[in-house]
Amino acid sequence: QVQLAESGGGLVQAGGSLRLSCAASGRIFSFNAMGWYRQAPGKQRDLVATITSDGSTNYRDSVKGRFTISRDNTKNTVYLQMNSLKPEDTAVYYCNIMGARTAFRLSDYWGQGTQVTVSS
C-alpha cells in the first residue's frame, strides 16, 4: 500500500515563503510523475507543478518563477518551494504520485492535503 505524507503548510504573509514536502511510503518500483495540486474553497482541484521520473518539470502559469518542484529519488520525496507567495495561492495543497507501480498494482495516489494560507 502506498501512502503519501505531506508537511510544511501553514500561515504566511504575502511575499513570504513556504516549503512543502511529500514522502511516499510503500514499496514503489517505479512511477511516472509526482506533483502538487491545490484546491481553494468552492473551486476545482488544479495542477500546480509536476516532476517526472526523469526530472522534467511542468508548472501552471501563475506560479512560474515563484515555485520550484524538486525530488529526492532515494527518499521517494517531492518538494515544493514556494516563494513570493500571494493571497491567491491560499488553498489546500495535495501531493500526487501518478502511475506508481508496486508488486500488486499500477495506480495513482493522493495525500491528505496540507493547508497553505497567505495573508495580505
C-alpha positions in Angstrom: 0.0 0.0 0.0 1.3 3.4 -1.0 0.8 6.4 1.3 1.8 10.0 0.8 2.6 12.1 3.9 2.6 15.9 3.3 4.1 18.5 5.6 5.1 22.2 5.5 1.9 24.0 5.1 0.9 26.9 7.3 0.1 30.6 7.5 2.4 33.2 5.9 2.3 36.8 4.9 2.2 37.8 1.3 5.7 37.8 -0.1 6.8 35.1 2.2 7.9 31.6 1.5 7.0 28.0 2.4 8.4 24.6 1.6 6.1 21.7 1.2 7.3 18.1 1.4 5.7 14.9 0.4 7.2 11.5 1.3 5.8 8.4 -0.4 6.0 5.2 1.6 5.5 1.6 0.4 7.5 -0.5 -2.0 7.3 1.5 -5.2 9.2 0.0 -8.1 8.6 2.9 -10.5 6.3 5.9 -11.1 5.6 8.3 -14.0 5.5 11.5 -12.1 4.9 13.2 -8.7 3.3 16.5 -8.3 1.3 19.1 -6.3 -2.2 20.2 -6.9 -4.3 22.7 -5.0 -7.9 23.4 -4.2 -9.3 26.6 -3.0 -12.8 26.7 -1.3 -15.5 26.3 -3.9 -13.1 25.7 -6.7 -11.8 22.7 -8.6 -8.5 21.0 -7.8 -5.8 22.4 -10.1 -2.4 21.3 -11.1 0.4 23.4 -9.5 3.6 21.6 -10.6 4.7 18.1 -11.6 8.1 16.4 -12.0 8.5 13.2 -14.0 10.7 10.3 -13.1 13.4 11.6 -15.5 13.3 15.1 -13.9 11.1 17.0 -16.4 9.1 19.7 -14.7 5.8 21.4 -15.5 4.2 24.4 -13.8 0.9 26.3 -14.0 1.5 29.7 -15.5 0.6 31.6 -12.3 3.4 30.0 -10.3 6.2 30.0 -12.8 9.2 31.9 -11.5 7.9 31.7 -7.9 7.5 28.0 -7.2 10.1 25.2 -7.7 9.4 21.5 -7.6 12.2 19.0 -6.9 12.6 15.5 -5.7 14.8 13.1 -3.9 14.5 9.7 -5.5 16.4 8.0 -2.8 13.7 9.0 -0.3 10.7 9.0 -2.7 10.1 12.5 -1.6 9.0 15.5 -3.6 9.3 19.1 -2.5 7.6 22.4 -3.5 9.5 25.5 -2.7 7.0 28.4 -2.8 8.4 32.0 -2.8 6.8 35.4 -3.2 3.5 33.9 -2.0 0.3 35.8 -2.9 -3.1 35.6 -1.2 -4.5 33.8 -4.3 -2.1 31.0 -3.5 -4.2 30.2 -0.5 -5.6 26.6 -0.8 -5.3 23.1 0.4 -2.3 21.6 -1.4 -2.3 17.9 -2.3 0.5 15.6 -3.2 0.1 13.1 -6.0 2.0 10.2 -7.4 1.0 9.1 -10.9 1.5 5.6 -12.3 3.1 4.2 -9.2 3.9 0.5 -9.7 4.0 -1.8 -6.7 4.1 -5.6 -6.5 0.3 -5.7 -6.8 -0.9 -2.8 -8.9 -0.3 0.2 -11.0 -2.2 3.2 -9.7 -2.3 6.9 -8.7 -2.3 8.0 -5.1 -3.1 11.2 -3.2 -2.0 12.7 0.1 -4.4 14.0 2.7 -3.7 17.7 1.9 -2.0 20.5 3.7 -3.4 24.0 4.2 -1.5 27.0 2.9 -2.9 30.3 3.9 -1.4 33.6 2.6 -2.5 36.7 4.4 -2.4 40.1 2.7 
